[in-house]
mmCIF file of C-alpha atoms in Angstrom:
data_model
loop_
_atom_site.group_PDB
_atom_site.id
_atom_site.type_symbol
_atom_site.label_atom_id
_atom_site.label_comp_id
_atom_site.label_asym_id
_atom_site.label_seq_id
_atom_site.Cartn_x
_atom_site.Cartn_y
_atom_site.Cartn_z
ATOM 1 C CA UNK W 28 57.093 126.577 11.345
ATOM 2 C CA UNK W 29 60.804 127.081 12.002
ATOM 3 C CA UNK W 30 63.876 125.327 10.531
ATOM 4 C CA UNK W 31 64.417 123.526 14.042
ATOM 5 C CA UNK W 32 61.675 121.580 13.342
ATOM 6 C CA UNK W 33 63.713 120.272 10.348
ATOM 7 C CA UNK W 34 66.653 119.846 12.692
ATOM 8 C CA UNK W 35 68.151 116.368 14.379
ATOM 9 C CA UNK W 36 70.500 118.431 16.294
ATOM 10 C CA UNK W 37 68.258 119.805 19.217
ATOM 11 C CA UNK W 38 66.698 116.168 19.962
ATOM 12 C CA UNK W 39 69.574 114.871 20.641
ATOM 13 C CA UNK W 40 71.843 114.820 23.474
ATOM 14 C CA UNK W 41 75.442 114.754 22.795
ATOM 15 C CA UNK W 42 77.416 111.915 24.158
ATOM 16 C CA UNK W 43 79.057 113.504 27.831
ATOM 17 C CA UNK W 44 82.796 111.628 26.747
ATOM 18 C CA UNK W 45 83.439 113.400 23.599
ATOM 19 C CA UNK W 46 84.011 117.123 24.258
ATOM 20 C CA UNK W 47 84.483 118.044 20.594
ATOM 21 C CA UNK W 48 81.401 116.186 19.606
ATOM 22 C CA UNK W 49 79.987 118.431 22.747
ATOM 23 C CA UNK W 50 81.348 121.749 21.292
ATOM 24 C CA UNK W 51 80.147 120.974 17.841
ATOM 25 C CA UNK W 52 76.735 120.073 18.956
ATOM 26 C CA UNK W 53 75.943 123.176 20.622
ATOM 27 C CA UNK W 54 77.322 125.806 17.783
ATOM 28 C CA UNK W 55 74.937 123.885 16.078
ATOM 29 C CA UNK W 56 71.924 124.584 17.874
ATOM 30 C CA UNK W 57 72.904 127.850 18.625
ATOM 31 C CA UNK W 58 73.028 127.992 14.864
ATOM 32 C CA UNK W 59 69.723 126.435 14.019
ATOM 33 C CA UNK W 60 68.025 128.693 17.051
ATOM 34 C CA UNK W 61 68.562 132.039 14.554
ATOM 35 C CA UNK W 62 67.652 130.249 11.621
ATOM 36 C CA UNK W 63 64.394 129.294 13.043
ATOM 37 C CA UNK W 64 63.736 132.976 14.033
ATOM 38 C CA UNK W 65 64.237 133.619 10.776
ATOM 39 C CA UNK W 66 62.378 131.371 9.370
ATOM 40 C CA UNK W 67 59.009 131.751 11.649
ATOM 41 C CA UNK W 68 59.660 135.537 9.818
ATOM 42 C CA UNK W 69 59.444 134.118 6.729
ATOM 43 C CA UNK W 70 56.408 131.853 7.915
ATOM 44 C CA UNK W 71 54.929 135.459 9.194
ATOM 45 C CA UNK W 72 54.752 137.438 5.756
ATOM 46 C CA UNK W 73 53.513 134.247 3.912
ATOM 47 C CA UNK W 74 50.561 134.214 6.358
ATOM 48 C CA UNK W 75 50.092 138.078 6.268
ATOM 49 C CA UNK W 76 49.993 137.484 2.568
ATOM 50 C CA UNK W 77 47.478 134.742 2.536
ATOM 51 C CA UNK W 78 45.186 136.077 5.324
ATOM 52 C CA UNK W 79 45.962 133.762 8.318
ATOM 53 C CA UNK W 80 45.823 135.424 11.346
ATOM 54 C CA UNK W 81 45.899 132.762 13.638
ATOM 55 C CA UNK W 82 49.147 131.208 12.053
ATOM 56 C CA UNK W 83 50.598 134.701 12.297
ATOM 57 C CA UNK W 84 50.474 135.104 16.048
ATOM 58 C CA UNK W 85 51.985 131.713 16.092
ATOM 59 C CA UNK W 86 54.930 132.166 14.486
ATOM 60 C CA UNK W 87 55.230 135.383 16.357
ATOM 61 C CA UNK W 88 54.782 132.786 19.730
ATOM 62 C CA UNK W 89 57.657 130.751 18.024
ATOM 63 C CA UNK W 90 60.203 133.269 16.697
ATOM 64 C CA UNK W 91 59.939 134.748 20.813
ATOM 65 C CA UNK W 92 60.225 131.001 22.012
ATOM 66 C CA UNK W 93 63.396 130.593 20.030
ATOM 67 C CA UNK W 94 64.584 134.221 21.055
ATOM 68 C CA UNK W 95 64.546 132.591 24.667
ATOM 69 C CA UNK W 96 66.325 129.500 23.649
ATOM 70 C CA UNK W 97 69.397 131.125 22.142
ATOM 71 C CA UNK W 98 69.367 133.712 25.717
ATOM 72 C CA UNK W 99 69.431 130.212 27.588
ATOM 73 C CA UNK W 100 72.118 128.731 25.233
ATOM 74 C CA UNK W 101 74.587 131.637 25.776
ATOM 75 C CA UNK W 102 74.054 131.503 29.487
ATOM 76 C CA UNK W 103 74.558 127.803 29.412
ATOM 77 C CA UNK W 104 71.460 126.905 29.873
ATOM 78 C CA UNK W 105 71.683 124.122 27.640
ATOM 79 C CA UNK W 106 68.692 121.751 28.915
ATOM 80 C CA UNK W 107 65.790 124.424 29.288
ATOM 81 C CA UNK W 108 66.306 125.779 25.982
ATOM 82 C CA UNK W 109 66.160 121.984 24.348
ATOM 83 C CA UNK W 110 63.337 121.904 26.518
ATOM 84 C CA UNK W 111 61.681 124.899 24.878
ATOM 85 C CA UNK W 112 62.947 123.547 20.812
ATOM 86 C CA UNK W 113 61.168 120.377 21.517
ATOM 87 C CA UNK W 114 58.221 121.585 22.383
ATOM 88 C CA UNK W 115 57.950 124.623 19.599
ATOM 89 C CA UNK W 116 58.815 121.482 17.102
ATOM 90 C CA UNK W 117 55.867 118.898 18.678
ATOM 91 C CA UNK W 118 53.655 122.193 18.931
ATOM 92 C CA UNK W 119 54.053 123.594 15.961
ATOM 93 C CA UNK W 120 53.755 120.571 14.334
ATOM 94 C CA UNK W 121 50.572 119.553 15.573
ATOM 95 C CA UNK W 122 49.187 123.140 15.437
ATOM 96 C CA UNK W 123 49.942 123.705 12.024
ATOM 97 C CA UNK W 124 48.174 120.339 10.743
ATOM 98 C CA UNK W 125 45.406 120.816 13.113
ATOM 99 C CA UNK W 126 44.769 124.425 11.324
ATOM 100 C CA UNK W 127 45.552 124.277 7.891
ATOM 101 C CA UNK W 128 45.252 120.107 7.348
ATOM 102 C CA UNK W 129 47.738 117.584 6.901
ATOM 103 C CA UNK W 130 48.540 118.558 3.040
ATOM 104 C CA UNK W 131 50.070 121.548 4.552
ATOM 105 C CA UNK W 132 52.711 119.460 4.960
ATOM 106 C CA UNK W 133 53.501 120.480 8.653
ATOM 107 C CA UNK W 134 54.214 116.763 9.771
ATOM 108 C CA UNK W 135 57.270 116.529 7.384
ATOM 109 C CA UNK W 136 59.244 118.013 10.397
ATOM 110 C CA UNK W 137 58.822 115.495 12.707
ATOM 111 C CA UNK W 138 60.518 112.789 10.512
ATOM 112 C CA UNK W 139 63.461 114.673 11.305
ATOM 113 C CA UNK W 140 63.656 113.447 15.234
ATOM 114 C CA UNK W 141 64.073 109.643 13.335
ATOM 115 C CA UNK W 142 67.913 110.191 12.624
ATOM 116 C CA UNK W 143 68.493 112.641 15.811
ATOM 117 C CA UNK W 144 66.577 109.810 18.214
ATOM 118 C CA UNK W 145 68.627 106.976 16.541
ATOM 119 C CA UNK W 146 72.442 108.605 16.978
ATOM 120 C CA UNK W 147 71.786 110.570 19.930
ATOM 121 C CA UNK W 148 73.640 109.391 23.072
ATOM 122 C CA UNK W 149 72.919 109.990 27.137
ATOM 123 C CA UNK W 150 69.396 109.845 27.697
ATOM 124 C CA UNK W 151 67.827 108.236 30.041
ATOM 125 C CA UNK W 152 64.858 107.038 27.890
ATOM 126 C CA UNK W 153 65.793 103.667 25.797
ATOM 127 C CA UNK W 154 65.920 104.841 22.035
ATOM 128 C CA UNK W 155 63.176 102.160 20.895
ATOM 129 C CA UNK W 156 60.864 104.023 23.535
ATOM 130 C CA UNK W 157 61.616 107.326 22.274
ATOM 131 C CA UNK W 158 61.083 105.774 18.330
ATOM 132 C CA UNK W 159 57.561 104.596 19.321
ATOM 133 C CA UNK W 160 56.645 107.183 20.531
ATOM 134 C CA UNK W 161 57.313 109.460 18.058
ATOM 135 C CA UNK W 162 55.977 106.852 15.716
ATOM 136 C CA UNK W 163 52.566 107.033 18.015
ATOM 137 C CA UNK W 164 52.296 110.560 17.772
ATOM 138 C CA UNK W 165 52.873 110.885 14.149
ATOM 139 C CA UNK W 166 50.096 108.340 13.568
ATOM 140 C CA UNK W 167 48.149 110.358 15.898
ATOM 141 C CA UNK W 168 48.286 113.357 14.753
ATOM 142 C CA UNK W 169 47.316 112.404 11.048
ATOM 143 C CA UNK W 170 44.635 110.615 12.325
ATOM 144 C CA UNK W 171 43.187 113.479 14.139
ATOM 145 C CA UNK W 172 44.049 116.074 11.019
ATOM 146 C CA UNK W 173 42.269 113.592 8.915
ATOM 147 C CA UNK W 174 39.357 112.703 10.357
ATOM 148 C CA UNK W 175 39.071 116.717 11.938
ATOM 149 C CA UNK W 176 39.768 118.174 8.585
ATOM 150 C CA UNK W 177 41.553 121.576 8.492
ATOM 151 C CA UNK W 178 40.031 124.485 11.190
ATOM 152 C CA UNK W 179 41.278 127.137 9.046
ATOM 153 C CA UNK W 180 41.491 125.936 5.450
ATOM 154 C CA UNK W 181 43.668 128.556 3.204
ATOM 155 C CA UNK W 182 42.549 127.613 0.055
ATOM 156 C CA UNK W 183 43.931 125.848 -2.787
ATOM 157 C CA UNK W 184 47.141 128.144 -3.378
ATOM 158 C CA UNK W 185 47.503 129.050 -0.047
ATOM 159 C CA UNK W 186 47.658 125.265 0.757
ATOM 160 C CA UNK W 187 50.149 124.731 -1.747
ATOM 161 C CA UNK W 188 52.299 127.290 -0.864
ATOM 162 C CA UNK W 189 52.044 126.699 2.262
ATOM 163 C CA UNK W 190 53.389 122.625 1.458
ATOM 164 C CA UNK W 191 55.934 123.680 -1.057
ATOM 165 C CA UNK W 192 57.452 126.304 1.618
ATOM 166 C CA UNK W 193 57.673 123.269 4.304
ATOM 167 C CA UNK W 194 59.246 121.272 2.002
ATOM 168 C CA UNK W 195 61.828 123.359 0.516
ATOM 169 C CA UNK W 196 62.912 124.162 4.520
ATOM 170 C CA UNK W 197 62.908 120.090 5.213
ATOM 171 C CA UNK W 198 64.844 119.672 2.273
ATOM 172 C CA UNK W 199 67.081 123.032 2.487
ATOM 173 C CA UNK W 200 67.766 122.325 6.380
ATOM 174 C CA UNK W 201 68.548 118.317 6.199
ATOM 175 C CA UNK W 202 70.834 119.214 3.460
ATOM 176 C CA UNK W 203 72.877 121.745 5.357
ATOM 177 C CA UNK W 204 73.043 119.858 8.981
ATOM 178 C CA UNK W 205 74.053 116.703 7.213
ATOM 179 C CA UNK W 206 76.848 119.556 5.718
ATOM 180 C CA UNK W 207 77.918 120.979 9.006
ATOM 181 C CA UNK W 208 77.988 117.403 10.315
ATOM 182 C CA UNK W 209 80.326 116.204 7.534
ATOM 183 C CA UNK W 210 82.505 119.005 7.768
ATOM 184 C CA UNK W 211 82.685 118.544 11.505
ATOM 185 C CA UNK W 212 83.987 114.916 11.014
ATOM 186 C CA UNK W 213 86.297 116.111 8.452
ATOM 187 C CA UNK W 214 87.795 118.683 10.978
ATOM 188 C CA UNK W 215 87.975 115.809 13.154
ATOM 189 C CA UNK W 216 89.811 113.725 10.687
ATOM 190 C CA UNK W 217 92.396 116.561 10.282
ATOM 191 C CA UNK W 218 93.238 116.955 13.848
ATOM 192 C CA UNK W 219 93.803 113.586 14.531
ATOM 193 C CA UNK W 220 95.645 112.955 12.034
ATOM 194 C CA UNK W 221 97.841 115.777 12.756
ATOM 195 C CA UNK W 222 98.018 114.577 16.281
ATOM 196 C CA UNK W 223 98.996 111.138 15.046
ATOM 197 C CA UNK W 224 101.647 112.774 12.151
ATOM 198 C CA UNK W 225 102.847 115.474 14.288
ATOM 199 C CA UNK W 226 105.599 116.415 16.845
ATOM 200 C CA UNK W 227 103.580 118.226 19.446
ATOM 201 C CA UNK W 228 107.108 119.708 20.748
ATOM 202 C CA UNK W 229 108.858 121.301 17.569
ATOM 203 C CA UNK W 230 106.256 121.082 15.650
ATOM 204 C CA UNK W 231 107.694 118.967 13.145
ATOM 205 C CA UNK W 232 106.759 115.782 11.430
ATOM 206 C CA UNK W 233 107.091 112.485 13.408
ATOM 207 C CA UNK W 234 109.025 109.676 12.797
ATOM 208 C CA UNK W 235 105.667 107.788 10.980
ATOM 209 C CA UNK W 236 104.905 110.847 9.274
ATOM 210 C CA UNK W 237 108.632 111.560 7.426
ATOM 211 C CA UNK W 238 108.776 107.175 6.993
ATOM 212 C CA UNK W 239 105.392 107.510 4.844
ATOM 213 C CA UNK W 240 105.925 110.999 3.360
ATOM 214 C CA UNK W 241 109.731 109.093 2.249
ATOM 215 C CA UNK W 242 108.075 105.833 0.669
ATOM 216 C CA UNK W 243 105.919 107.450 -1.203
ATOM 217 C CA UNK W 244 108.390 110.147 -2.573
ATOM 218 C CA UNK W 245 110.983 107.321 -3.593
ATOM 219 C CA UNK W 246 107.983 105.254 -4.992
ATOM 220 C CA UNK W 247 106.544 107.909 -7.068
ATOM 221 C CA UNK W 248 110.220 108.645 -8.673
ATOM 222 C CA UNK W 249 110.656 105.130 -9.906
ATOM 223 C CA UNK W 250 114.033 103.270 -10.597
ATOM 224 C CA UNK W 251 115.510 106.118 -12.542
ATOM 225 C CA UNK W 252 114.974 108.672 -9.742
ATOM 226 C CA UNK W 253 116.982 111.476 -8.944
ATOM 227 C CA UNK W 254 119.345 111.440 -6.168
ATOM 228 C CA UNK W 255 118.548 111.144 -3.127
ATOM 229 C CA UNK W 256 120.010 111.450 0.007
ATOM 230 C CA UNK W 257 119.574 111.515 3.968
ATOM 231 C CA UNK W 258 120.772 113.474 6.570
ATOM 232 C CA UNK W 259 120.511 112.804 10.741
ATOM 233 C CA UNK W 260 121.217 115.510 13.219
ATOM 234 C CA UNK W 261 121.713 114.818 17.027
ATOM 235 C CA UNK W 262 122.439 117.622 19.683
ATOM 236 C CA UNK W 263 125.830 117.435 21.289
ATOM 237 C CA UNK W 264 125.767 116.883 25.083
ATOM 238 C CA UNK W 265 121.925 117.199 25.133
ATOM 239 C CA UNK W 266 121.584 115.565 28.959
ATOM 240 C CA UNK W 267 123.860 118.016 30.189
ATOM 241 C CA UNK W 268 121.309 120.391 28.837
ATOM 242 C CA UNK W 269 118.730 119.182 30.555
ATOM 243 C CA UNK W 270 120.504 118.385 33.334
ATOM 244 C CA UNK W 271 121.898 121.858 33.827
ATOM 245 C CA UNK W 272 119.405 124.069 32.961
ATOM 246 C CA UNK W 273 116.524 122.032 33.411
ATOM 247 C CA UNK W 274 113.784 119.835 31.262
ATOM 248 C CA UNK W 275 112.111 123.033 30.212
ATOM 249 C CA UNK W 276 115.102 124.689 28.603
ATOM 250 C CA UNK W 277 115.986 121.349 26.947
ATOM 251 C CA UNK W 278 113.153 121.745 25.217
ATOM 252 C CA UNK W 279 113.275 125.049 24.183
ATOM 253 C CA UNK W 280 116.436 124.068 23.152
ATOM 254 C CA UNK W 281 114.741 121.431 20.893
ATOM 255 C CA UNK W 282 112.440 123.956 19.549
ATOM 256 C CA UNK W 283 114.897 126.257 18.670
ATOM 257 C CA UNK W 284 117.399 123.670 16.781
ATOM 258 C CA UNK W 285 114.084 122.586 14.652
ATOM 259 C CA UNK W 286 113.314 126.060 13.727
ATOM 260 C CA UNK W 287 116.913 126.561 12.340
ATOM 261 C CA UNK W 288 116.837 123.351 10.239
ATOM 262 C CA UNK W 289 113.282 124.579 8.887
ATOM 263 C CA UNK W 290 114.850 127.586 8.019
ATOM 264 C CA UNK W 291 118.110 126.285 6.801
ATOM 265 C CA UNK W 292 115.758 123.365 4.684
ATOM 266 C CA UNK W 293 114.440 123.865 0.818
ATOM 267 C CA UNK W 294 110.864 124.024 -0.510
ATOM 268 C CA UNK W 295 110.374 119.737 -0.912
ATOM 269 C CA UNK W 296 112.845 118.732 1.923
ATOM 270 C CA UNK W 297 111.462 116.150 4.560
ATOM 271 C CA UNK W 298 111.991 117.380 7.848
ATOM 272 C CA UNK W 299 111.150 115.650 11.259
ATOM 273 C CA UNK W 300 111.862 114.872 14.437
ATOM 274 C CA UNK W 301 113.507 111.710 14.180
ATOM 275 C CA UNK W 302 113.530 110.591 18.130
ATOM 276 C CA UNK W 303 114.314 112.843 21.620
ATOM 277 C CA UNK W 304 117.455 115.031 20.190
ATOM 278 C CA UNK W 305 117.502 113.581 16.953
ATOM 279 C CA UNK W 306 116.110 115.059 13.341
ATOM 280 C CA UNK W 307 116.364 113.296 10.368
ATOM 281 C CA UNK W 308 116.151 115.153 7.191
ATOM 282 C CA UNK W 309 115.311 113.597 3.618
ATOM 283 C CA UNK W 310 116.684 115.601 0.386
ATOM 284 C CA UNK W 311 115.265 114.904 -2.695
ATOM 285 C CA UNK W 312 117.123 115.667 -5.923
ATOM 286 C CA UNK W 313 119.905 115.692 -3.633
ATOM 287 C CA UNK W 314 123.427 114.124 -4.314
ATOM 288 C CA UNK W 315 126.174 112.885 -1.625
ATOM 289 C CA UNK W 316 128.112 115.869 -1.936
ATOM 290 C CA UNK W 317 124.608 118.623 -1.981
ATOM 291 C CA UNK W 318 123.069 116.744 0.414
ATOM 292 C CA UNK W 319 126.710 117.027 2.948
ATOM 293 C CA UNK W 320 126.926 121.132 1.942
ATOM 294 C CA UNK W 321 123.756 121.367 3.278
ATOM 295 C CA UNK W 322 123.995 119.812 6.488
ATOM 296 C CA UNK W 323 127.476 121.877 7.045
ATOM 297 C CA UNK W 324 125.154 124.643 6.622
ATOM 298 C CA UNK W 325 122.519 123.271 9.456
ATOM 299 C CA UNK W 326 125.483 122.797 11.865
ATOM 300 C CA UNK W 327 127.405 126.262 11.374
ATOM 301 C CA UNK W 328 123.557 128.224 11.712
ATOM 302 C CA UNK W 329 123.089 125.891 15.214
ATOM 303 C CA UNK W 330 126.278 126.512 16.263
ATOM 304 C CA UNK W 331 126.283 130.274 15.526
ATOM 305 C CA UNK W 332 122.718 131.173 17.180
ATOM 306 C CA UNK W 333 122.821 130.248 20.700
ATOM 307 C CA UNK W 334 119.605 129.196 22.676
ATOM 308 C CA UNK W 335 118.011 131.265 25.043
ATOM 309 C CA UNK W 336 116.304 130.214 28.253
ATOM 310 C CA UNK W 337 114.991 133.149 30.086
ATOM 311 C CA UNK W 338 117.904 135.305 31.015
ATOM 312 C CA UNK W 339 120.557 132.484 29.746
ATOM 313 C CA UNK W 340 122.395 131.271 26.669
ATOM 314 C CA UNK W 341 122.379 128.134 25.821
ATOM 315 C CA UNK W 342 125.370 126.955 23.533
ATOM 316 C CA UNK W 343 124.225 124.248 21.190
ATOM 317 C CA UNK W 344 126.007 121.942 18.457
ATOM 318 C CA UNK W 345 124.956 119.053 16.356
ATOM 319 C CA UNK W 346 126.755 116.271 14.951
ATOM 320 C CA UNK W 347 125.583 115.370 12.182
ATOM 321 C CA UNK W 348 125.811 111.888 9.219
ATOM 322 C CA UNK W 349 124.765 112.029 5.575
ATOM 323 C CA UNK W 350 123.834 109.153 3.435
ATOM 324 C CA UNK W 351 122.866 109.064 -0.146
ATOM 325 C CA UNK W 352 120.153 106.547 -0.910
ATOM 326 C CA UNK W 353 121.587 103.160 -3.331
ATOM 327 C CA UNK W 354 120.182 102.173 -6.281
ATOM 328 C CA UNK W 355 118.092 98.947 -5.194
ATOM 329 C CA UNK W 356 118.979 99.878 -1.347
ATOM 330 C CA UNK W 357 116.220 100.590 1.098
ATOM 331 C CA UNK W 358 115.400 103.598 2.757
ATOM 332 C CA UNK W 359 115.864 102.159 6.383
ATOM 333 C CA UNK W 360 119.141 100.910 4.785
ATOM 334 C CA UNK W 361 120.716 104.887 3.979
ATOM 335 C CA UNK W 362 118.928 105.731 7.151
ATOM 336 C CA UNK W 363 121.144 103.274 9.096
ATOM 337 C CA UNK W 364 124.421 103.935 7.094
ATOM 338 C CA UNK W 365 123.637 107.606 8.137
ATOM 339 C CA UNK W 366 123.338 106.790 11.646
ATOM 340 C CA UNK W 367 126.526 105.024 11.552
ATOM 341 C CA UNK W 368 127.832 108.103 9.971
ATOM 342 C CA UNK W 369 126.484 110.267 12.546
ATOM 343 C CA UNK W 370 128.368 108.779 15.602
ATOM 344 C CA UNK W 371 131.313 108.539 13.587
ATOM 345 C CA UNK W 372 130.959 112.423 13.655
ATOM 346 C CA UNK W 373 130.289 111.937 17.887
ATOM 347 C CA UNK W 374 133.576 109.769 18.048
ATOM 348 C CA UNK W 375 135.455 112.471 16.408
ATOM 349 C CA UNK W 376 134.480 115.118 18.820
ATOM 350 C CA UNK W 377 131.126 116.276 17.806
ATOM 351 C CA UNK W 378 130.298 119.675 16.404
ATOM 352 C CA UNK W 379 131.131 117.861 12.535
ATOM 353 C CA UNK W 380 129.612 116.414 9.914
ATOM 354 C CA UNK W 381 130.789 112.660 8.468
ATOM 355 C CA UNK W 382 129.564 111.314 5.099
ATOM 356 C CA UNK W 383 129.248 107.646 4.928
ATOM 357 C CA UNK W 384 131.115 106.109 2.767
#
């Protein structure tokens, strides 16, 4: 028997719209063709052992069925080798009840199709069809086991070996695909909520990101909290940029000004892109007068270290404001005072930084 029979993956189609469901679908049955090889081994010295030569050339049959499989999978040949797991799975099944009996415990595998049949997607066959039938077969087959008895008994410890080995892969192989399956969600979680948390430009946190990252850092200090302060940068002239030199340069011009204020950040600063040219930076354990050092030190590094854009420099300055949070005062409150600040530094000819008062 081989661990695809203890498999949902390869009786299932994946659903055509959701390309990473696609992706993680076939790694797995590429996966669970080897470990079937290796498991119709394992299958082939218990047999040698307990003098079964019939089930021996079988699971020879099945570890060079599921040879062919995984040669079909990497040559994208994704439907005949499902093809060829199904019917090693229904075969085997019915083979190794039909020889040994069904206390051999053969049949277990095909109670694995239930959860593959159910949350499988793109077939053309209905999925109550495909339930009753595999419900019909099951039936079938331990009808005919039963009432044929077993062709080539093993013998009291063989048989029991044989069950115990076919239930240790059932339970060792639904354990691990239900695993990889949560892990693969979990991956899935991560990305999107990178996606949804993440500048795809610079790299940076988003606006939503640095708002809930913020809350939860001024919540979690309480009413006697350290300072804390807030700092928003804009780039000077930025359409001109753009306008100039071209969309593309603007925004390597965007990536460059983020990686500065990374660098020029601490270990525990909140950093993001606040909105097109603007990043907003939140300093915790940070007074008025820390907090206004530090963004004089993100405007002289941006205004010393020119952007490139192929063979051209790019000059770049930001004007910057700096707010430090009230006691009692919101965060959207020092945000706003900060803005205010921040255009104060624009009105003054740019290339500055104002502290609100």
């Amino acid at each position: 028997m081989s661990t695809t029979d203890a498999l949902p993956a390869p009786m299932a189609q994946p659903a055509p719209e959701g390309r990473m469901a696609r992706k993680a679908f076939w790694v797995m049955t590429q996966r669970v063709t080897l470990m079937a090889g290796a498991v119709n081994a394992a299958f082939m010295l218990l047999f040698l052992l307990l003098g079964a030569p019939l089930l021996i050339w079988f699971s020879v049959a099945s570890i060079a069925v599921y040879a062919l499989a995984y040669v079909l999978l990497e040559r994208r040949r994704n439907a005949a080798a499902l093809l060829l797991i199904w019917a090693e799975v229904l075969s085997h099944s019915a083979v190794g009840s039909w020889l040994v009996g069904w206390n051999s415990g053969f049949h277990y595998y095909l109670l694995m199709f239930i959860p593959a049949i159910v949350v499988g997607k793109g077939r053309r066959t209905p999925t109550p069809l495909l339930l009753l039938a595999l419900f019909l077969f099951y039936i079938g087959l331990h009808e005919v086991s039963v009432r044929h008895g077993a062709s080539a008994p093993l013998g009291s410890l063989g048989l029991s070996l044989t069950h115990a080995f076919n239930v240790a892969v059932v339970f060792a192989m639904a354990a691990y695909v239900a695993r990889y399956y949560y892990d693969s969600v979990l991956r899935a979680e991560r990305r999107l909520e990178k996606l949804a948390t993440t500048d795809p430009l610079t790299g940076l946190a988003n606006r939503r990101r640095l708002a809930r990252l913020a809350q939860e850092h001024i919540a979690r200090s309480g009413p006697s909290r350290q300072p804390i302060s807030v700092v928003i940068a804009d780039i000077d002239f930025f359409k001109r940029i753009n306008d100039g030199f071209g969309h593309e340069a603007g925004d390597q011009v965007l990536v460059h000004v983020a990686a500065l204020l990374e660098h020029s950040s601490r270990v525990g600063d909140l950093l993001a892109r606040w909105g097109g040219e603007e990043f907003l930076m939140l300093l915790p354990d940070s007074a008025l007068d820390q907090a206004a050092a530090m963004a004089e030190r993100m405007r002289s590094a941006v205004a010393s270290q020119p952007a490139r854009h192929g063979s051209e420099t790019i000059a770049v300055s930001l004007s910057l404001g700096v707010a430090q949070l009230r006691q009692g005062e919101t965060l959207e409150a020092a945000i706003a005072r900060a803005d205010r600040a921040l255009y104060a530094s624009k009105s003054a000819g740019r290339d500055r930084v104002t502290v609100a008062g």
